[in-house]
Amino acid sequence: MEAPGGLTVFYPDKIKNNPNPPDLVLTGFKLFNKEITPLQKKSPLSKHISFTEKITLKYNQNSIAFDFVAINYTNPGKNQYLYKLEEFDQDWIQPEGKSTANYTNLNPGRYNFRVKAANNSQVWNEKGITVQIRILPPPWMKWWAFVLYALLAIATLYFFRKYSLIRAKIKNDLVINNIKNEQKNVIQQMKLRFFANISHEFRTPLTLIIGPLEELLSDKRLKPMVKQNYHFMYQNARRLLNLINQLLDIFKIESGK
């Protein structure tokens, strides 16, 4: 290394202890294994990932990866890393080989991606780096969607209740109409029976009257005036009997006999 007094030479493998925790930098961010930069169209990054503190992703941008590196040139092969996605990982994860953290199929929600590093002397940068991640819910899981679902459920219950009440009213009206019709039929049958009974009561006496009148009319000894009166009585009795017979016939038709 160049110094004011000349060149300074050092041997990294001769250094016994490195007390300085390493700086840590995020070097890359990927979605579905594709590198993301701020210059890309519809990029979730507004600036380089190394300067990014918050990332907002769509519900279908749920497979992510972070690349990171510790700034330590003293035997960098012995640098160590631990990372953790809070609200997803329960414990810190130590990567093997590559300094990369991969996550797939993340659910909508809020996460904190944290990463810290240690130098060759296992001196840790405990503060590390934290990036807040928010994965938005799909449209059908947003608050307004649940409000819509609730309104649809309420509307469905309302119309189902209204339909049930209308159906119950129609059914009740049919029952009432059937009862009324049955009552009308009963009353009608009672009227017919009453008229039938009255008709029978009239028919028997009329028959008893018509018979003697026929005998009297056949008597040739009757005077014309008397015979005319008997004939008049006979005609009216027959007319009344015919009316009674018609009433009885109507009763038989109405009663289905």
PDB file of C-alpha atoms in Angstrom:
ATOM      1  CA  MET A   1       0.000   0.000   0.000  1.00  0.00           C
ATOM      2  CA  GLU A   2       1.206   3.504  -0.843  1.00  0.00           C
ATOM      3  CA  ALA A   3       1.899   5.738   2.168  1.00  0.00           C
ATOM      4  CA  PRO A   4       3.338   9.271   2.609  1.00  0.00           C
ATOM      5  CA  GLY A   5       6.722   7.803   3.455  1.00  0.00           C
ATOM      6  CA  GLY A   6       6.760   5.252   0.666  1.00  0.00           C
ATOM      7  CA  LEU A   7       5.211   1.835   0.373  1.00  0.00           C
ATOM      8  CA  THR A   8       3.800  -0.140   3.238  1.00  0.00           C
ATOM      9  CA  VAL A   9       3.821  -3.886   2.942  1.00  0.00           C
ATOM     10  CA  PHE A  10       1.657  -6.168   5.097  1.00  0.00           C
ATOM     11  CA  TYR A  11       0.863  -9.835   5.101  1.00  0.00           C
ATOM     12  CA  PRO A  12      -2.857 -10.566   5.733  1.00  0.00           C
ATOM     13  CA  ASP A  13      -2.156 -14.052   7.003  1.00  0.00           C
ATOM     14  CA  LYS A  14       0.158 -12.599   9.656  1.00  0.00           C
ATOM     15  CA  ILE A  15      -2.594 -10.477  11.190  1.00  0.00           C
ATOM     16  CA  LYS A  16      -3.765 -12.279  14.278  1.00  0.00           C
ATOM     17  CA  ASN A  17      -6.911 -10.361  15.161  1.00  0.00           C
ATOM     18  CA  ASN A  18      -9.268  -8.056  13.250  1.00  0.00           C
ATOM     19  CA  PRO A  19     -11.330  -6.084  15.795  1.00  0.00           C
ATOM     20  CA  ASN A  20     -13.284  -4.027  13.275  1.00  0.00           C
ATOM     21  CA  PRO A  21     -16.779  -5.258  12.365  1.00  0.00           C
ATOM     22  CA  PRO A  22     -17.259  -5.231   8.602  1.00  0.00           C
ATOM     23  CA  ASP A  23     -19.551  -2.924   6.731  1.00  0.00           C
ATOM     24  CA  LEU A  24     -22.350  -4.694   4.887  1.00  0.00           C
ATOM     25  CA  VAL A  25     -23.918  -3.842   1.536  1.00  0.00           C
ATOM     26  CA  LEU A  26     -26.840  -5.248  -0.435  1.00  0.00           C
ATOM     27  CA  THR A  27     -25.603  -5.798  -3.968  1.00  0.00           C
ATOM     28  CA  GLY A  28     -28.650  -7.202  -5.732  1.00  0.00           C
ATOM     29  CA  PHE A  29     -32.380  -7.846  -5.592  1.00  0.00           C
ATOM     30  CA  LYS A  30     -34.189 -10.449  -7.700  1.00  0.00           C
ATOM     31  CA  LEU A  31     -37.755 -11.385  -8.513  1.00  0.00           C
ATOM     32  CA  PHE A  32     -38.184 -14.935  -9.760  1.00  0.00           C
ATOM     33  CA  ASN A  33     -34.394 -15.143 -10.274  1.00  0.00           C
ATOM     34  CA  LYS A  34     -34.354 -12.010 -12.469  1.00  0.00           C
ATOM     35  CA  GLU A  35     -32.206  -9.065 -11.455  1.00  0.00           C
ATOM     36  CA  ILE A  36     -34.255  -5.951 -10.641  1.00  0.00           C
ATOM     37  CA  THR A  37     -32.967  -2.404 -11.112  1.00  0.00           C
ATOM     38  CA  PRO A  38     -34.624   0.996 -10.654  1.00  0.00           C
ATOM     39  CA  LEU A  39     -34.403   1.678 -14.396  1.00  0.00           C
ATOM     40  CA  GLN A  40     -36.682  -1.190 -15.373  1.00  0.00           C
ATOM     41  CA  LYS A  41     -40.308  -0.524 -16.298  1.00  0.00           C
ATOM     42  CA  LYS A  42     -42.676  -0.948 -13.342  1.00  0.00           C
ATOM     43  CA  SER A  43     -39.739  -1.746 -11.098  1.00  0.00           C
ATOM     44  CA  PRO A  44     -40.542  -1.960  -7.371  1.00  0.00           C
ATOM     45  CA  LEU A  45     -37.214  -0.202  -6.714  1.00  0.00           C
ATOM     46  CA  SER A  46     -37.010   3.579  -6.913  1.00  0.00           C
ATOM     47  CA  LYS A  47     -33.266   3.497  -6.207  1.00  0.00           C
ATOM     48  CA  HIS A  48     -30.495   0.935  -6.046  1.00  0.00           C
ATOM     49  CA  ILE A  49     -31.082  -1.859  -3.572  1.00  0.00           C
ATOM     50  CA  SER A  50     -28.061  -0.748  -1.515  1.00  0.00           C
ATOM     51  CA  PHE A  51     -29.927   2.488  -0.701  1.00  0.00           C
ATOM     52  CA  THR A  52     -33.373   0.936  -0.336  1.00  0.00           C
ATOM     53  CA  GLU A  53     -35.052   0.645   3.048  1.00  0.00           C
ATOM     54  CA  LYS A  54     -38.582  -0.306   1.961  1.00  0.00           C
ATOM     55  CA  ILE A  55     -39.936  -2.422  -0.894  1.00  0.00           C
ATOM     56  CA  THR A  56     -43.597  -2.799  -1.861  1.00  0.00           C
ATOM     57  CA  LEU A  57     -44.483  -5.780  -4.039  1.00  0.00           C
ATOM     58  CA  LYS A  58     -47.619  -7.068  -5.713  1.00  0.00           C
ATOM     59  CA  TYR A  59     -49.257 -10.273  -4.493  1.00  0.00           C
ATOM     60  CA  ASN A  60     -47.787 -12.216  -7.422  1.00  0.00           C
ATOM     61  CA  GLN A  61     -44.246 -10.885  -6.838  1.00  0.00           C
ATOM     62  CA  ASN A  62     -43.672 -13.299  -3.994  1.00  0.00           C
ATOM     63  CA  SER A  63     -40.437 -15.058  -4.960  1.00  0.00           C
ATOM     64  CA  ILE A  64     -37.508 -12.823  -4.006  1.00  0.00           C
ATOM     65  CA  ALA A  65     -33.755 -12.964  -3.450  1.00  0.00           C
ATOM     66  CA  PHE A  66     -31.169 -10.646  -1.878  1.00  0.00           C
ATOM     67  CA  ASP A  67     -27.439 -10.600  -2.628  1.00  0.00           C
ATOM     68  CA  PHE A  68     -25.136  -9.090  -0.029  1.00  0.00           C
ATOM     69  CA  VAL A  69     -21.428  -8.731   0.721  1.00  0.00           C
ATOM     70  CA  ALA A  70     -19.292  -7.731   3.704  1.00  0.00           C
ATOM     71  CA  ILE A  71     -16.646  -5.052   3.073  1.00  0.00           C
ATOM     72  CA  ASN A  72     -13.687  -6.787   4.631  1.00  0.00           C
ATOM     73  CA  TYR A  73     -10.527  -7.479   2.671  1.00  0.00           C
ATOM     74  CA  THR A  74      -8.665  -9.188   5.472  1.00  0.00           C
ATOM     75  CA  ASN A  75      -9.005 -12.808   4.520  1.00  0.00           C
ATOM     76  CA  PRO A  76     -12.525 -12.261   3.028  1.00  0.00           C
ATOM     77  CA  GLY A  77     -12.964 -15.971   2.495  1.00  0.00           C
ATOM     78  CA  LYS A  78     -13.621 -16.257   6.227  1.00  0.00           C
ATOM     79  CA  ASN A  79     -16.398 -13.676   6.282  1.00  0.00           C
ATOM     80  CA  GLN A  80     -19.629 -15.073   7.710  1.00  0.00           C
ATOM     81  CA  TYR A  81     -23.258 -14.100   7.236  1.00  0.00           C
ATOM     82  CA  LEU A  82     -26.552 -14.589   9.010  1.00  0.00           C
ATOM     83  CA  TYR A  83     -29.894 -13.538   7.568  1.00  0.00           C
ATOM     84  CA  LYS A  84     -33.487 -13.764   8.659  1.00  0.00           C
ATOM     85  CA  LEU A  85     -36.892 -12.817   7.254  1.00  0.00           C
ATOM     86  CA  GLU A  86     -38.912 -11.781  10.267  1.00  0.00           C
ATOM     87  CA  GLU A  87     -42.519 -13.041  10.274  1.00  0.00           C
ATOM     88  CA  PHE A  88     -41.295 -15.987   8.178  1.00  0.00           C
ATOM     89  CA  ASP A  89     -38.063 -17.418   9.632  1.00  0.00           C
ATOM     90  CA  GLN A  90     -37.929 -18.414  13.265  1.00  0.00           C
ATOM     91  CA  ASP A  91     -34.137 -18.595  13.447  1.00  0.00           C
ATOM     92  CA  TRP A  92     -31.172 -16.964  11.777  1.00  0.00           C
ATOM     93  CA  ILE A  93     -29.949 -18.737   8.647  1.00  0.00           C
ATOM     94  CA  GLN A  94     -26.282 -19.073   7.703  1.00  0.00           C
ATOM     95  CA  PRO A  95     -25.838 -19.339   3.934  1.00  0.00           C
ATOM     96  CA  GLU A  96     -23.482 -21.891   2.484  1.00  0.00           C
ATOM     97  CA  GLY A  97     -21.300 -20.894  -0.428  1.00  0.00           C
ATOM     98  CA  LYS A  98     -23.072 -17.865  -1.921  1.00  0.00           C
ATOM     99  CA  SER A  99     -23.991 -14.778   0.074  1.00  0.00           C
ATOM    100  CA  THR A 100     -27.601 -14.892  -1.128  1.00  0.00           C
ATOM    101  CA  ALA A 101     -30.985 -15.247   0.582  1.00  0.00           C
ATOM    102  CA  ASN A 102     -33.861 -16.774  -1.401  1.00  0.00           C
ATOM    103  CA  TYR A 103     -37.573 -16.865  -0.523  1.00  0.00           C
ATOM    104  CA  THR A 104     -40.438 -18.268  -2.576  1.00  0.00           C
ATOM    105  CA  ASN A 105     -44.228 -18.291  -2.335  1.00  0.00           C
ATOM    106  CA  LEU A 106     -44.433 -15.625   0.347  1.00  0.00           C
ATOM    107  CA  ASN A 107     -47.912 -14.785   1.559  1.00  0.00           C
ATOM    108  CA  PRO A 108     -49.196 -11.204   1.457  1.00  0.00           C
ATOM    109  CA  GLY A 109     -48.090  -9.292   4.524  1.00  0.00           C
ATOM    110  CA  ARG A 110     -45.274  -7.285   6.068  1.00  0.00           C
ATOM    111  CA  TYR A 111     -41.780  -8.655   6.574  1.00  0.00           C
ATOM    112  CA  ASN A 112     -38.378  -7.395   7.686  1.00  0.00           C
ATOM    113  CA  PHE A 113     -35.368  -8.827   5.909  1.00  0.00           C
ATOM    114  CA  ARG A 114     -32.313  -8.622   8.154  1.00  0.00           C
ATOM    115  CA  VAL A 115     -28.742  -9.589   7.393  1.00  0.00           C
ATOM    116  CA  LYS A 116     -25.556  -9.220   9.428  1.00  0.00           C
ATOM    117  CA  ALA A 117     -21.940 -10.167   8.807  1.00  0.00           C
ATOM    118  CA  ALA A 118     -18.769 -11.090  10.665  1.00  0.00           C
ATOM    119  CA  ASN A 119     -15.166 -10.593   9.593  1.00  0.00           C
ATOM    120  CA  ASN A 120     -12.418 -13.164   9.543  1.00  0.00           C
ATOM    121  CA  SER A 121     -12.044 -12.797  13.310  1.00  0.00           C
ATOM    122  CA  GLN A 122     -15.765 -13.444  13.837  1.00  0.00           C
ATOM    123  CA  VAL A 123     -16.397  -9.887  14.922  1.00  0.00           C
ATOM    124  CA  TRP A 124     -20.056  -9.291  14.024  1.00  0.00           C
ATOM    125  CA  ASN A 125     -21.720  -6.224  12.660  1.00  0.00           C
ATOM    126  CA  GLU A 126     -24.781  -6.730  14.858  1.00  0.00           C
ATOM    127  CA  LYS A 127     -26.706  -3.801  13.411  1.00  0.00           C
ATOM    128  CA  GLY A 128     -26.468  -5.166   9.909  1.00  0.00           C
ATOM    129  CA  ILE A 129     -29.018  -4.143   7.291  1.00  0.00           C
ATOM    130  CA  THR A 130     -32.801  -4.166   7.543  1.00  0.00           C
ATOM    131  CA  VAL A 131     -35.181  -3.841   4.590  1.00  0.00           C
ATOM    132  CA  GLN A 132     -38.917  -3.576   5.150  1.00  0.00           C
ATOM    133  CA  ILE A 133     -40.931  -5.638   2.677  1.00  0.00           C
ATOM    134  CA  ARG A 134     -44.639  -5.349   2.059  1.00  0.00           C
ATOM    135  CA  ILE A 135     -46.424  -7.809  -0.222  1.00  0.00           C
ATOM    136  CA  LEU A 136     -49.827  -6.447  -1.128  1.00  0.00           C
ATOM    137  CA  PRO A 137     -52.862  -8.726  -0.967  1.00  0.00           C
ATOM    138  CA  PRO A 138     -54.624  -9.689  -4.212  1.00  0.00           C
ATOM    139  CA  PRO A 139     -57.663  -7.590  -5.169  1.00  0.00           C
ATOM    140  CA  TRP A 140     -60.052 -10.232  -3.842  1.00  0.00           C
ATOM    141  CA  MET A 141     -58.404 -10.064  -0.403  1.00  0.00           C
ATOM    142  CA  LYS A 142     -58.296  -6.292   0.059  1.00  0.00           C
ATOM    143  CA  TRP A 143     -60.449  -4.523   2.634  1.00  0.00           C
ATOM    144  CA  TRP A 144     -62.908  -3.186   0.058  1.00  0.00           C
ATOM    145  CA  ALA A 145     -63.307  -6.730  -1.320  1.00  0.00           C
ATOM    146  CA  PHE A 146     -64.268  -7.997   2.141  1.00  0.00           C
ATOM    147  CA  VAL A 147     -66.700  -5.084   2.468  1.00  0.00           C
ATOM    148  CA  LEU A 148     -68.202  -6.128  -0.871  1.00  0.00           C
ATOM    149  CA  TYR A 149     -68.390  -9.755   0.284  1.00  0.00           C
ATOM    150  CA  ALA A 150     -70.149  -8.631   3.462  1.00  0.00           C
ATOM    151  CA  LEU A 151     -72.618  -6.504   1.487  1.00  0.00           C
ATOM    152  CA  LEU A 152     -73.299  -9.398  -0.892  1.00  0.00           C
ATOM    153  CA  ALA A 153     -73.843 -11.724   2.052  1.00  0.00           C
ATOM    154  CA  ILE A 154     -76.224  -9.239   3.690  1.00  0.00           C
ATOM    155  CA  ALA A 155     -78.079  -8.725   0.394  1.00  0.00           C
ATOM    156  CA  THR A 156     -78.309 -12.486  -0.121  1.00  0.00           C
ATOM    157  CA  LEU A 157     -79.674 -12.989   3.384  1.00  0.00           C
ATOM    158  CA  TYR A 158     -82.112 -10.108   2.887  1.00  0.00           C
ATOM    159  CA  PHE A 159     -83.483 -11.408  -0.407  1.00  0.00           C
ATOM    160  CA  PHE A 160     -83.569 -14.974   0.915  1.00  0.00           C
ATOM    161  CA  ARG A 161     -85.523 -13.760   3.949  1.00  0.00           C
ATOM    162  CA  LYS A 162     -87.836 -11.693   1.758  1.00  0.00           C
ATOM    163  CA  TYR A 163     -88.341 -14.636  -0.607  1.00  0.00           C
ATOM    164  CA  SER A 164     -89.087 -16.910   2.357  1.00  0.00           C
ATOM    165  CA  LEU A 165     -91.645 -14.448   3.729  1.00  0.00           C
ATOM    166  CA  ILE A 166     -93.320 -14.049   0.324  1.00  0.00           C
ATOM    167  CA  ARG A 167     -93.404 -17.804  -0.149  1.00  0.00           C
ATOM    168  CA  ALA A 168     -94.811 -18.296   3.352  1.00  0.00           C
ATOM    169  CA  LYS A 169     -97.478 -15.635   2.680  1.00  0.00           C
ATOM    170  CA  ILE A 170     -98.462 -17.282  -0.617  1.00  0.00           C
ATOM    171  CA  LYS A 171     -98.662 -20.653   1.099  1.00  0.00           C
ATOM    172  CA  ASN A 172    -100.703 -19.167   3.937  1.00  0.00           C
ATOM    173  CA  ASP A 173    -103.042 -17.430   1.466  1.00  0.00           C
ATOM    174  CA  LEU A 174    -103.549 -20.719  -0.362  1.00  0.00           C
ATOM    175  CA  VAL A 175    -104.406 -22.451   2.899  1.00  0.00           C
ATOM    176  CA  ILE A 176    -106.853 -19.681   3.810  1.00  0.00           C
ATOM    177  CA  ASN A 177    -108.435 -19.784   0.347  1.00  0.00           C
ATOM    178  CA  ASN A 178    -108.770 -23.553   0.563  1.00  0.00           C
ATOM    179  CA  ILE A 179    -110.417 -23.235   3.955  1.00  0.00           C
ATOM    180  CA  LYS A 180    -112.782 -20.572   2.626  1.00  0.00           C
ATOM    181  CA  ASN A 181    -113.621 -22.700  -0.406  1.00  0.00           C
ATOM    182  CA  GLU A 182    -114.264 -25.694   1.810  1.00  0.00           C
ATOM    183  CA  GLN A 183    -116.480 -23.564   4.020  1.00  0.00           C
ATOM    184  CA  LYS A 184    -118.357 -22.322   0.952  1.00  0.00           C
ATOM    185  CA  ASN A 185    -118.791 -25.884  -0.254  1.00  0.00           C
ATOM    186  CA  VAL A 186    -120.045 -26.965   3.151  1.00  0.00           C
ATOM    187  CA  ILE A 187    -122.508 -24.073   3.269  1.00  0.00           C
ATOM    188  CA  GLN A 188    -123.612 -24.812  -0.288  1.00  0.00           C
ATOM    189  CA  GLN A 189    -124.157 -28.459   0.562  1.00  0.00           C
ATOM    190  CA  MET A 190    -126.099 -27.465   3.654  1.00  0.00           C
ATOM    191  CA  LYS A 191    -128.315 -25.187   1.552  1.00  0.00           C
ATOM    192  CA  LEU A 192    -128.900 -27.906  -1.011  1.00  0.00           C
ATOM    193  CA  ARG A 193    -129.762 -30.420   1.689  1.00  0.00           C
ATOM    194  CA  PHE A 194    -132.099 -27.918   3.275  1.00  0.00           C
ATOM    195  CA  PHE A 195    -133.926 -27.272  -0.010  1.00  0.00           C
ATOM    196  CA  ALA A 196    -133.952 -30.986  -0.743  1.00  0.00           C
ATOM    197  CA  ASN A 197    -135.496 -31.728   2.614  1.00  0.00           C
ATOM    198  CA  ILE A 198    -138.070 -28.980   2.170  1.00  0.00           C
ATOM    199  CA  SER A 199    -138.808 -30.246  -1.325  1.00  0.00           C
ATOM    200  CA  HIS A 200    -139.394 -33.746  -0.005  1.00  0.00           C
ATOM    201  CA  GLU A 201    -141.628 -32.331   2.669  1.00  0.00           C
ATOM    202  CA  PHE A 202    -143.707 -30.554   0.007  1.00  0.00           C
ATOM    203  CA  ARG A 203    -143.671 -33.433  -2.443  1.00  0.00           C
ATOM    204  CA  THR A 204    -145.378 -35.953  -0.198  1.00  0.00           C
ATOM    205  CA  PRO A 205    -148.427 -33.788   0.611  1.00  0.00           C
ATOM    206  CA  LEU A 206    -148.701 -32.730  -3.024  1.00  0.00           C
ATOM    207  CA  THR A 207    -148.741 -36.350  -4.099  1.00  0.00           C
ATOM    208  CA  LEU A 208    -151.492 -37.023  -1.585  1.00  0.00           C
ATOM    209  CA  ILE A 209    -153.446 -34.056  -2.946  1.00  0.00           C
ATOM    210  CA  ILE A 210    -152.994 -34.871  -6.644  1.00  0.00           C
ATOM    211  CA  GLY A 211    -154.224 -38.451  -6.258  1.00  0.00           C
ATOM    212  CA  PRO A 212    -157.683 -37.571  -4.874  1.00  0.00           C
ATOM    213  CA  LEU A 213    -157.989 -34.712  -7.369  1.00  0.00           C
ATOM    214  CA  GLU A 214    -157.429 -37.133 -10.245  1.00  0.00           C
ATOM    215  CA  GLU A 215    -160.195 -39.378  -8.876  1.00  0.00           C
ATOM    216  CA  LEU A 216    -162.551 -36.445  -8.514  1.00  0.00           C
ATOM    217  CA  LEU A 217    -161.857 -35.249 -12.039  1.00  0.00           C
ATOM    218  CA  SER A 218    -162.714 -38.678 -13.385  1.00  0.00           C
ATOM    219  CA  ASP A 219    -166.182 -38.493 -11.792  1.00  0.00           C
ATOM    220  CA  LYS A 220    -168.641 -37.640 -14.559  1.00  0.00           C
ATOM    221  CA  ARG A 221    -171.334 -36.622 -12.117  1.00  0.00           C
ATOM    222  CA  LEU A 222    -169.519 -33.423 -11.179  1.00  0.00           C
ATOM    223  CA  LYS A 223    -171.028 -30.182 -12.194  1.00  0.00           C
ATOM    224  CA  PRO A 224    -169.014 -28.240 -14.756  1.00  0.00           C
ATOM    225  CA  MET A 225    -168.269 -25.383 -12.366  1.00  0.00           C
ATOM    226  CA  VAL A 226    -167.016 -27.730  -9.636  1.00  0.00           C
ATOM    227  CA  LYS A 227    -165.049 -29.794 -12.116  1.00  0.00           C
ATOM    228  CA  GLN A 228    -163.425 -26.623 -13.420  1.00  0.00           C
ATOM    229  CA  ASN A 229    -162.330 -25.665  -9.922  1.00  0.00           C
ATOM    230  CA  TYR A 230    -160.904 -29.161  -9.316  1.00  0.00           C
ATOM    231  CA  HIS A 231    -159.089 -28.989 -12.607  1.00  0.00           C
ATOM    232  CA  PHE A 232    -157.602 -25.625 -11.688  1.00  0.00           C
ATOM    233  CA  MET A 233    -156.419 -27.041  -8.357  1.00  0.00           C
ATOM    234  CA  TYR A 234    -155.001 -30.093 -10.108  1.00  0.00           C
ATOM    235  CA  GLN A 235    -153.032 -28.012 -12.644  1.00  0.00           C
ATOM    236  CA  ASN A 236    -151.413 -25.877  -9.948  1.00  0.00           C
ATOM    237  CA  ALA A 237    -150.614 -28.902  -7.826  1.00  0.00           C
ATOM    238  CA  ARG A 238    -148.965 -30.575 -10.820  1.00  0.00           C
ATOM    239  CA  ARG A 239    -147.036 -27.402 -11.598  1.00  0.00           C
ATOM    240  CA  LEU A 240    -145.815 -27.183  -8.025  1.00  0.00           C
ATOM    241  CA  LEU A 241    -144.836 -30.862  -8.071  1.00  0.00           C
ATOM    242  CA  ASN A 242    -142.861 -30.325 -11.285  1.00  0.00           C
ATOM    243  CA  LEU A 243    -140.973 -27.443  -9.680  1.00  0.00           C
ATOM    244  CA  ILE A 244    -140.164 -29.589  -6.656  1.00  0.00           C
ATOM    245  CA  ASN A 245    -138.940 -32.400  -8.912  1.00  0.00           C
ATOM    246  CA  GLN A 246    -136.702 -29.930 -10.737  1.00  0.00           C
ATOM    247  CA  LEU A 247    -135.240 -28.758  -7.425  1.00  0.00           C
ATOM    248  CA  LEU A 248    -134.546 -32.356  -6.453  1.00  0.00           C
ATOM    249  CA  ASP A 249    -132.852 -32.980  -9.809  1.00  0.00           C
ATOM    250  CA  ILE A 250    -130.649 -29.907  -9.316  1.00  0.00           C
ATOM    251  CA  PHE A 251    -129.692 -31.144  -5.839  1.00  0.00           C
ATOM    252  CA  LYS A 252    -128.704 -34.512  -7.289  1.00  0.00           C
ATOM    253  CA  ILE A 253    -126.517 -32.819  -9.925  1.00  0.00           C
ATOM    254  CA  GLU A 254    -124.856 -30.464  -7.414  1.00  0.00           C
ATOM    255  CA  SER A 255    -124.195 -33.247  -4.931  1.00  0.00           C
ATOM    256  CA  GLY A 256    -122.780 -35.506  -7.673  1.00  0.00           C
ATOM    257  CA  LYS A 257    -125.286 -38.264  -7.099  1.00  0.00           C
TER     258      LYS A 257
END
